[in-house]
């Protein structure tokens, strides 16, 4: 159709009358958990290399910049993987903490002010050798 | 005109949250020394305090507040976060607090309704 120099017709969207996610559209916690564990193990694999012949000696030493990069990569990777799971209309927040395992304790807590019937948080952690990593994914439904 | 006003109000403003979070942490932690058994209580208190003040802002937002407390032993820690949201209306604010014996990191994420 030819509108000449006129503006495009205004698009009108009809209401879906949908207030929240349907049962099959809700985030599945075990699937997201599995994704988190898989990505964390992958990223930390480089830190677990052992010296040939010596059972307990690790080749890898804690390097501040390298771990910073690893944390950012893990974050992006988890976000991509959860997006690929395909939950429509969900906003995602991924938090990753990675550090050196030096015998210290770390406590992380979180509280959320959201809609409990549609929003969900999933966390996973991985400790091995010199490193620990924890990741938390918050999925919030948005109309 | 109405639409313009509502979009200004409905964006997450980190500066507003900044003072709020710092006050919460100072109020709870003050000059405490790291005590393993008290850490769960501290994390809960810091977060409850923050949440209470965030609710007091009366904005149409969903909030997520995360608090991590770690003892100072010379170990390194990295925190990263990545978010899939609407850049015009959602935002986050993270702050680090420390004293002689521990670190406390608090993150606030605000998502518009």
PDB file of C-alpha atoms in Angstrom:
ATOM      1  CA  UNK A   1       0.000   0.000   0.000  1.00  0.00           C
ATOM      2  CA  UNK A   2       1.180   3.490  -0.711  1.00  0.00           C
ATOM      3  CA  UNK A   3       0.845   6.113   1.972  1.00  0.00           C
ATOM      4  CA  UNK A   4       2.643   8.798   0.027  1.00  0.00           C
ATOM      5  CA  UNK A   5       4.461  10.954   2.555  1.00  0.00           C
ATOM      6  CA  UNK A   6       2.104  10.104   5.388  1.00  0.00           C
ATOM      7  CA  UNK A   7       3.108   8.377   8.646  1.00  0.00           C
ATOM      8  CA  UNK A   8       2.851   4.631   9.163  1.00  0.00           C
ATOM      9  CA  UNK A   9      -0.457   3.394  10.529  1.00  0.00           C
ATOM     10  CA  UNK A  10      -0.479   3.185  14.324  1.00  0.00           C
ATOM     11  CA  UNK A  11      -0.271  -0.430  15.516  1.00  0.00           C
ATOM     12  CA  UNK A  12      -2.862  -1.430  18.055  1.00  0.00           C
ATOM     13  CA  UNK A  13      -2.155  -4.477  20.190  1.00  0.00           C
ATOM     14  CA  UNK A  14      -5.018  -6.467  21.591  1.00  0.00           C
ATOM     15  CA  UNK A  15      -5.035  -7.502  25.226  1.00  0.00           C
ATOM     16  CA  UNK A  16      -3.999 -11.025  26.033  1.00  0.00           C
ATOM     17  CA  UNK A  17      -5.552 -10.667  29.529  1.00  0.00           C
ATOM     18  CA  UNK A  18      -2.603 -12.659  30.821  1.00  0.00           C
ATOM     19  CA  UNK A  19      -1.584 -11.596  34.324  1.00  0.00           C
ATOM     20  CA  UNK A  20       1.250 -14.023  34.932  1.00  0.00           C
ATOM     21  CA  UNK A  21       3.149 -16.877  33.343  1.00  0.00           C
ATOM     22  CA  UNK A  22       1.188 -19.996  32.435  1.00  0.00           C
ATOM     23  CA  UNK A  23       2.186 -23.242  34.168  1.00  0.00           C
ATOM     24  CA  UNK A  24       4.273 -24.423  31.230  1.00  0.00           C
ATOM     25  CA  UNK A  25       5.950 -21.024  30.880  1.00  0.00           C
ATOM     26  CA  UNK A  26       7.228 -20.886  34.449  1.00  0.00           C
ATOM     27  CA  UNK A  27      10.937 -21.240  35.086  1.00  0.00           C
ATOM     28  CA  UNK A  28      12.011 -24.769  35.908  1.00  0.00           C
ATOM     29  CA  UNK A  29      14.396 -24.630  38.865  1.00  0.00           C
ATOM     30  CA  UNK A  30      16.182 -27.981  38.269  1.00  0.00           C
ATOM     31  CA  UNK A  31      16.950 -27.095  34.660  1.00  0.00           C
ATOM     32  CA  UNK A  32      18.449 -23.730  35.559  1.00  0.00           C
ATOM     33  CA  UNK A  33      20.390 -25.340  38.412  1.00  0.00           C
ATOM     34  CA  UNK A  34      21.855 -27.881  36.057  1.00  0.00           C
ATOM     35  CA  UNK A  35      22.896 -25.110  33.668  1.00  0.00           C
ATOM     36  CA  UNK A  36      24.629 -23.200  36.463  1.00  0.00           C
ATOM     37  CA  UNK A  37      26.562 -26.244  37.695  1.00  0.00           C
ATOM     38  CA  UNK A  38      27.641 -27.144  34.186  1.00  0.00           C
ATOM     39  CA  UNK A  39      28.952 -23.660  33.372  1.00  0.00           C
ATOM     40  CA  UNK A  40      30.760 -23.238  36.695  1.00  0.00           C
ATOM     41  CA  UNK A  41      32.504 -26.584  36.340  1.00  0.00           C
ATOM     42  CA  UNK A  42      33.547 -25.731  32.809  1.00  0.00           C
ATOM     43  CA  UNK A  43      34.997 -22.403  33.798  1.00  0.00           C
ATOM     44  CA  UNK A  44      36.843 -23.759  36.810  1.00  0.00           C
ATOM     45  CA  UNK A  45      38.288 -26.704  34.906  1.00  0.00           C
ATOM     46  CA  UNK A  46      41.414 -24.708  34.155  1.00  0.00           C
ATOM     47  CA  UNK A  47      42.102 -24.258  37.863  1.00  0.00           C
ATOM     48  CA  UNK A  48      42.021 -27.958  38.564  1.00  0.00           C
ATOM     49  CA  UNK A  49      44.931 -29.002  36.423  1.00  0.00           C
ATOM     50  CA  UNK A  50      47.264 -31.089  38.461  1.00  0.00           C
ATOM     51  CA  UNK A  51      50.985 -31.409  38.003  1.00  0.00           C
ATOM     52  CA  UNK A  52      51.889 -34.608  36.222  1.00  0.00           C
ATOM     53  CA  UNK A  53      52.942 -37.362  38.575  1.00  0.00           C
ATOM     54  CA  UNK A  54      52.151 -35.478  41.790  1.00  0.00           C
ATOM     55  CA  UNK A  55      48.709 -36.201  43.117  1.00  0.00           C
ATOM     56  CA  UNK A  56      48.180 -33.173  45.294  1.00  0.00           C
ATOM     57  CA  UNK A  57      50.176 -30.454  43.658  1.00  0.00           C
ATOM     58  CA  UNK A  58      48.184 -27.990  41.559  1.00  0.00           C
ATOM     59  CA  UNK A  59      49.787 -26.354  38.568  1.00  0.00           C
ATOM     60  CA  UNK A  60      47.515 -23.367  38.689  1.00  0.00           C
ATOM     61  CA  UNK A  61      48.027 -20.492  41.131  1.00  0.00           C
ATOM     62  CA  UNK A  62      45.500 -17.848  42.019  1.00  0.00           C
ATOM     63  CA  UNK A  63      45.869 -14.879  39.719  1.00  0.00           C
ATOM     64  CA  UNK A  64      43.665 -11.878  40.420  1.00  0.00           C
ATOM     65  CA  UNK A  65      43.116 -10.692  36.855  1.00  0.00           C
ATOM     66  CA  UNK A  66      42.577 -14.139  35.465  1.00  0.00           C
ATOM     67  CA  UNK A  67      39.906 -14.904  38.027  1.00  0.00           C
ATOM     68  CA  UNK A  68      38.230 -11.575  37.282  1.00  0.00           C
ATOM     69  CA  UNK A  69      38.022 -12.566  33.628  1.00  0.00           C
ATOM     70  CA  UNK A  70      36.751 -16.029  34.541  1.00  0.00           C
ATOM     71  CA  UNK A  71      34.004 -14.526  36.686  1.00  0.00           C
ATOM     72  CA  UNK A  72      32.838 -12.213  33.909  1.00  0.00           C
ATOM     73  CA  UNK A  73      32.921 -15.031  31.366  1.00  0.00           C
ATOM     74  CA  UNK A  74      30.979 -17.333  33.671  1.00  0.00           C
ATOM     75  CA  UNK A  75      28.365 -14.613  34.141  1.00  0.00           C
ATOM     76  CA  UNK A  76      27.890 -14.122  30.415  1.00  0.00           C
ATOM     77  CA  UNK A  77      27.869 -17.845  29.759  1.00  0.00           C
ATOM     78  CA  UNK A  78      25.217 -18.524  32.390  1.00  0.00           C
ATOM     79  CA  UNK A  79      23.063 -15.682  31.100  1.00  0.00           C
ATOM     80  CA  UNK A  80      23.292 -16.976  27.528  1.00  0.00           C
ATOM     81  CA  UNK A  81      22.527 -20.520  28.564  1.00  0.00           C
ATOM     82  CA  UNK A  82      19.487 -19.544  30.623  1.00  0.00           C
ATOM     83  CA  UNK A  83      18.212 -17.341  27.776  1.00  0.00           C
ATOM     84  CA  UNK A  84      18.512 -20.331  25.483  1.00  0.00           C
ATOM     85  CA  UNK A  85      16.245 -22.316  27.779  1.00  0.00           C
ATOM     86  CA  UNK A  86      13.635 -19.991  26.360  1.00  0.00           C
ATOM     87  CA  UNK A  87      11.499 -18.609  29.178  1.00  0.00           C
ATOM     88  CA  UNK A  88       9.487 -15.862  27.573  1.00  0.00           C
ATOM     89  CA  UNK A  89       8.909 -12.498  29.322  1.00  0.00           C
ATOM     90  CA  UNK A  90      11.458 -13.176  32.036  1.00  0.00           C
ATOM     91  CA  UNK A  91      14.109 -10.671  33.045  1.00  0.00           C
ATOM     92  CA  UNK A  92      17.309 -12.272  34.276  1.00  0.00           C
ATOM     93  CA  UNK A  93      19.910 -11.239  36.802  1.00  0.00           C
ATOM     94  CA  UNK A  94      22.982 -13.431  37.171  1.00  0.00           C
ATOM     95  CA  UNK A  95      25.462 -12.957  40.008  1.00  0.00           C
ATOM     96  CA  UNK A  96      28.722 -14.862  40.176  1.00  0.00           C
ATOM     97  CA  UNK A  97      31.227 -14.880  43.033  1.00  0.00           C
ATOM     98  CA  UNK A  98      34.630 -16.444  42.541  1.00  0.00           C
ATOM     99  CA  UNK A  99      37.499 -16.476  44.929  1.00  0.00           C
ATOM    100  CA  UNK A 100      40.451 -18.173  46.432  1.00  0.00           C
ATOM    101  CA  UNK A 101      39.858 -20.998  48.851  1.00  0.00           C
ATOM    102  CA  UNK A 102      42.001 -19.899  51.747  1.00  0.00           C
ATOM    103  CA  UNK A 103      40.149 -21.419  54.661  1.00  0.00           C
ATOM    104  CA  UNK A 104      37.982 -18.349  55.109  1.00  0.00           C
ATOM    105  CA  UNK A 105      34.226 -18.349  55.275  1.00  0.00           C
ATOM    106  CA  UNK A 106      31.929 -16.440  52.968  1.00  0.00           C
ATOM    107  CA  UNK A 107      28.273 -15.855  53.640  1.00  0.00           C
ATOM    108  CA  UNK A 108      25.910 -14.576  50.966  1.00  0.00           C
ATOM    109  CA  UNK A 109      22.302 -13.750  51.635  1.00  0.00           C
ATOM    110  CA  UNK A 110      19.639 -12.143  49.527  1.00  0.00           C
ATOM    111  CA  UNK A 111      16.112 -10.920  49.906  1.00  0.00           C
ATOM    112  CA  UNK A 112      13.701 -10.078  47.170  1.00  0.00           C
ATOM    113  CA  UNK A 113      10.645  -7.913  46.970  1.00  0.00           C
ATOM    114  CA  UNK A 114       8.778  -9.508  44.067  1.00  0.00           C
ATOM    115  CA  UNK A 115       5.818 -11.656  43.064  1.00  0.00           C
ATOM    116  CA  UNK A 116       6.465 -15.100  44.557  1.00  0.00           C
ATOM    117  CA  UNK A 117       4.044 -16.954  42.300  1.00  0.00           C
ATOM    118  CA  UNK A 118       5.944 -16.061  39.131  1.00  0.00           C
ATOM    119  CA  UNK A 119       9.482 -15.071  40.172  1.00  0.00           C
ATOM    120  CA  UNK A 120      12.198 -17.490  41.124  1.00  0.00           C
ATOM    121  CA  UNK A 121      15.814 -17.595  42.256  1.00  0.00           C
ATOM    122  CA  UNK A 122      18.227 -20.476  41.673  1.00  0.00           C
ATOM    123  CA  UNK A 123      21.741 -20.795  43.004  1.00  0.00           C
ATOM    124  CA  UNK A 124      24.571 -23.240  42.699  1.00  0.00           C
ATOM    125  CA  UNK A 125      28.139 -23.499  43.893  1.00  0.00           C
ATOM    126  CA  UNK A 126      31.301 -25.339  43.140  1.00  0.00           C
ATOM    127  CA  UNK A 127      34.326 -25.758  45.421  1.00  0.00           C
ATOM    128  CA  UNK A 128      37.415 -27.613  44.379  1.00  0.00           C
ATOM    129  CA  UNK A 129      41.109 -27.234  44.977  1.00  0.00           C
ATOM    130  CA  UNK A 130      42.145 -23.616  45.267  1.00  0.00           C
ATOM    131  CA  UNK A 131      38.938 -22.049  44.051  1.00  0.00           C
ATOM    132  CA  UNK A 132      35.345 -21.662  44.917  1.00  0.00           C
ATOM    133  CA  UNK A 133      32.571 -20.262  42.755  1.00  0.00           C
ATOM    134  CA  UNK A 134      28.948 -19.520  43.491  1.00  0.00           C
ATOM    135  CA  UNK A 135      26.320 -18.311  41.081  1.00  0.00           C
ATOM    136  CA  UNK A 136      22.776 -17.083  41.621  1.00  0.00           C
ATOM    137  CA  UNK A 137      20.207 -16.489  38.921  1.00  0.00           C
ATOM    138  CA  UNK A 138      17.126 -14.365  39.622  1.00  0.00           C
ATOM    139  CA  UNK A 139      14.286 -14.708  37.109  1.00  0.00           C
ATOM    140  CA  UNK A 140      11.594 -12.058  37.261  1.00  0.00           C
ATOM    141  CA  UNK A 141       8.424 -12.100  35.212  1.00  0.00           C
ATOM    142  CA  UNK A 142       7.680  -8.891  33.362  1.00  0.00           C
ATOM    143  CA  UNK A 143       4.483  -8.163  31.509  1.00  0.00           C
TER     144      UNK A 143
ATOM    145  CA  UNK B   1       3.037  15.080  29.198  1.00  0.00           C
ATOM    146  CA  UNK B   2       1.826  12.415  31.595  1.00  0.00           C
ATOM    147  CA  UNK B   3       3.876   9.768  29.848  1.00  0.00           C
ATOM    148  CA  UNK B   4       7.050  11.824  30.113  1.00  0.00           C
ATOM    149  CA  UNK B   5       6.599  12.281  33.841  1.00  0.00           C
ATOM    150  CA  UNK B   6       5.958   8.627  34.506  1.00  0.00           C
ATOM    151  CA  UNK B   7       9.046   7.527  32.576  1.00  0.00           C
ATOM    152  CA  UNK B   8      11.210   9.887  34.640  1.00  0.00           C
ATOM    153  CA  UNK B   9       9.811   8.622  37.910  1.00  0.00           C
ATOM    154  CA  UNK B  10       9.968   5.022  36.881  1.00  0.00           C
ATOM    155  CA  UNK B  11      13.699   4.805  36.186  1.00  0.00           C
ATOM    156  CA  UNK B  12      16.024   3.327  38.787  1.00  0.00           C
ATOM    157  CA  UNK B  13      18.264   6.038  40.265  1.00  0.00           C
ATOM    158  CA  UNK B  14      21.459   4.649  41.843  1.00  0.00           C
ATOM    159  CA  UNK B  15      22.238   7.868  43.736  1.00  0.00           C
ATOM    160  CA  UNK B  16      19.066   7.632  45.798  1.00  0.00           C
ATOM    161  CA  UNK B  17      19.911   4.111  46.791  1.00  0.00           C
ATOM    162  CA  UNK B  18      23.529   4.943  47.607  1.00  0.00           C
ATOM    163  CA  UNK B  19      23.015   6.783  50.898  1.00  0.00           C
ATOM    164  CA  UNK B  20      20.296   4.384  51.904  1.00  0.00           C
ATOM    165  CA  UNK B  21      22.495   1.297  51.569  1.00  0.00           C
ATOM    166  CA  UNK B  22      25.532   2.875  53.236  1.00  0.00           C
ATOM    167  CA  UNK B  23      23.453   3.917  56.213  1.00  0.00           C
ATOM    168  CA  UNK B  24      21.991   0.417  56.538  1.00  0.00           C
ATOM    169  CA  UNK B  25      25.388  -1.245  56.623  1.00  0.00           C
ATOM    170  CA  UNK B  26      26.848   1.276  59.061  1.00  0.00           C
ATOM    171  CA  UNK B  27      23.869   0.909  61.316  1.00  0.00           C
ATOM    172  CA  UNK B  28      24.126  -2.883  61.550  1.00  0.00           C
ATOM    173  CA  UNK B  29      27.851  -3.557  61.353  1.00  0.00           C
ATOM    174  CA  UNK B  30      29.257  -0.502  63.139  1.00  0.00           C
ATOM    175  CA  UNK B  31      32.612  -1.590  64.545  1.00  0.00           C
ATOM    176  CA  UNK B  32      31.989  -5.313  64.847  1.00  0.00           C
ATOM    177  CA  UNK B  33      34.788  -7.888  64.684  1.00  0.00           C
ATOM    178  CA  UNK B  34      34.331 -10.953  62.532  1.00  0.00           C
ATOM    179  CA  UNK B  35      32.524 -13.642  64.520  1.00  0.00           C
ATOM    180  CA  UNK B  36      31.490 -16.690  62.548  1.00  0.00           C
ATOM    181  CA  UNK B  37      28.349 -17.375  64.525  1.00  0.00           C
ATOM    182  CA  UNK B  38      27.041 -13.852  64.156  1.00  0.00           C
ATOM    183  CA  UNK B  39      27.449 -13.583  60.399  1.00  0.00           C
ATOM    184  CA  UNK B  40      24.026 -15.022  59.488  1.00  0.00           C
ATOM    185  CA  UNK B  41      22.424 -12.508  61.818  1.00  0.00           C
ATOM    186  CA  UNK B  42      24.392  -9.634  60.293  1.00  0.00           C
ATOM    187  CA  UNK B  43      23.547 -10.526  56.711  1.00  0.00           C
ATOM    188  CA  UNK B  44      19.869 -10.813  57.578  1.00  0.00           C
ATOM    189  CA  UNK B  45      19.870  -7.531  59.458  1.00  0.00           C
ATOM    190  CA  UNK B  46      21.656  -5.576  56.741  1.00  0.00           C
ATOM    191  CA  UNK B  47      19.250  -6.874  54.125  1.00  0.00           C
ATOM    192  CA  UNK B  48      16.102  -6.340  56.183  1.00  0.00           C
ATOM    193  CA  UNK B  49      17.232  -2.822  56.936  1.00  0.00           C
ATOM    194  CA  UNK B  50      17.905  -2.070  53.262  1.00  0.00           C
ATOM    195  CA  UNK B  51      14.604  -3.561  52.192  1.00  0.00           C
ATOM    196  CA  UNK B  52      12.682  -1.525  54.711  1.00  0.00           C
ATOM    197  CA  UNK B  53      14.213   1.684  53.430  1.00  0.00           C
ATOM    198  CA  UNK B  54      13.734   0.723  49.778  1.00  0.00           C
ATOM    199  CA  UNK B  55      10.064   0.058  50.416  1.00  0.00           C
ATOM    200  CA  UNK B  56       9.903   3.498  51.968  1.00  0.00           C
ATOM    201  CA  UNK B  57      10.836   5.050  48.621  1.00  0.00           C
ATOM    202  CA  UNK B  58       7.376   4.004  47.410  1.00  0.00           C
ATOM    203  CA  UNK B  59       8.380   3.382  43.826  1.00  0.00           C
ATOM    204  CA  UNK B  60       6.793   0.826  41.474  1.00  0.00           C
ATOM    205  CA  UNK B  61       9.806  -1.499  41.534  1.00  0.00           C
ATOM    206  CA  UNK B  62      10.693  -5.069  42.312  1.00  0.00           C
ATOM    207  CA  UNK B  63      13.881  -5.205  44.392  1.00  0.00           C
ATOM    208  CA  UNK B  64      16.597  -7.768  44.921  1.00  0.00           C
ATOM    209  CA  UNK B  65      19.146  -7.108  47.673  1.00  0.00           C
ATOM    210  CA  UNK B  66      22.205  -9.336  48.035  1.00  0.00           C
ATOM    211  CA  UNK B  67      24.729  -9.162  50.840  1.00  0.00           C
ATOM    212  CA  UNK B  68      28.017 -11.055  51.043  1.00  0.00           C
ATOM    213  CA  UNK B  69      30.234 -11.006  54.123  1.00  0.00           C
ATOM    214  CA  UNK B  70      33.743 -12.421  54.003  1.00  0.00           C
ATOM    215  CA  UNK B  71      36.486 -12.640  56.559  1.00  0.00           C
ATOM    216  CA  UNK B  72      39.774 -10.943  55.713  1.00  0.00           C
ATOM    217  CA  UNK B  73      42.403 -13.591  55.270  1.00  0.00           C
ATOM    218  CA  UNK B  74      44.243 -12.231  52.274  1.00  0.00           C
ATOM    219  CA  UNK B  75      42.216 -14.310  49.846  1.00  0.00           C
ATOM    220  CA  UNK B  76      40.872 -12.668  46.743  1.00  0.00           C
ATOM    221  CA  UNK B  77      37.232 -12.466  45.743  1.00  0.00           C
ATOM    222  CA  UNK B  78      35.596 -11.439  42.494  1.00  0.00           C
ATOM    223  CA  UNK B  79      31.936 -10.654  42.069  1.00  0.00           C
ATOM    224  CA  UNK B  80      30.385 -10.265  38.652  1.00  0.00           C
ATOM    225  CA  UNK B  81      26.823  -9.828  37.546  1.00  0.00           C
ATOM    226  CA  UNK B  82      25.102  -9.778  34.227  1.00  0.00           C
ATOM    227  CA  UNK B  83      21.525  -8.706  33.660  1.00  0.00           C
ATOM    228  CA  UNK B  84      18.984  -9.216  30.935  1.00  0.00           C
ATOM    229  CA  UNK B  85      16.476  -6.440  31.438  1.00  0.00           C
ATOM    230  CA  UNK B  86      15.187  -3.117  30.190  1.00  0.00           C
ATOM    231  CA  UNK B  87      18.034  -0.593  30.276  1.00  0.00           C
ATOM    232  CA  UNK B  88      15.812   2.457  30.340  1.00  0.00           C
ATOM    233  CA  UNK B  89      13.968   1.585  33.513  1.00  0.00           C
ATOM    234  CA  UNK B  90      16.027  -0.981  35.455  1.00  0.00           C
ATOM    235  CA  UNK B  91      19.300  -0.542  37.272  1.00  0.00           C
ATOM    236  CA  UNK B  92      21.586  -1.758  40.002  1.00  0.00           C
ATOM    237  CA  UNK B  93      23.866  -0.400  42.669  1.00  0.00           C
ATOM    238  CA  UNK B  94      26.726  -2.229  44.395  1.00  0.00           C
ATOM    239  CA  UNK B  95      28.804  -1.049  47.302  1.00  0.00           C
ATOM    240  CA  UNK B  96      31.736  -2.446  49.249  1.00  0.00           C
ATOM    241  CA  UNK B  97      32.225  -1.845  52.936  1.00  0.00           C
ATOM    242  CA  UNK B  98      35.138  -3.005  55.015  1.00  0.00           C
ATOM    243  CA  UNK B  99      36.649  -2.844  58.435  1.00  0.00           C
ATOM    244  CA  UNK B 100      39.751  -4.442  59.934  1.00  0.00           C
ATOM    245  CA  UNK B 101      38.416  -7.994  59.996  1.00  0.00           C
ATOM    246  CA  UNK B 102      35.916  -8.370  57.186  1.00  0.00           C
ATOM    247  CA  UNK B 103      34.443  -7.247  53.904  1.00  0.00           C
ATOM    248  CA  UNK B 104      30.773  -6.656  53.235  1.00  0.00           C
ATOM    249  CA  UNK B 105      29.434  -6.309  49.692  1.00  0.00           C
ATOM    250  CA  UNK B 106      25.839  -5.273  49.114  1.00  0.00           C
ATOM    251  CA  UNK B 107      24.096  -5.195  45.720  1.00  0.00           C
ATOM    252  CA  UNK B 108      20.698  -3.730  45.041  1.00  0.00           C
ATOM    253  CA  UNK B 109      18.874  -4.487  41.789  1.00  0.00           C
ATOM    254  CA  UNK B 110      15.719  -2.576  40.941  1.00  0.00           C
ATOM    255  CA  UNK B 111      13.375  -3.687  38.161  1.00  0.00           C
ATOM    256  CA  UNK B 112      10.457  -1.590  37.022  1.00  0.00           C
ATOM    257  CA  UNK B 113       7.022  -3.118  37.114  1.00  0.00           C
TER     258      UNK B 113
END
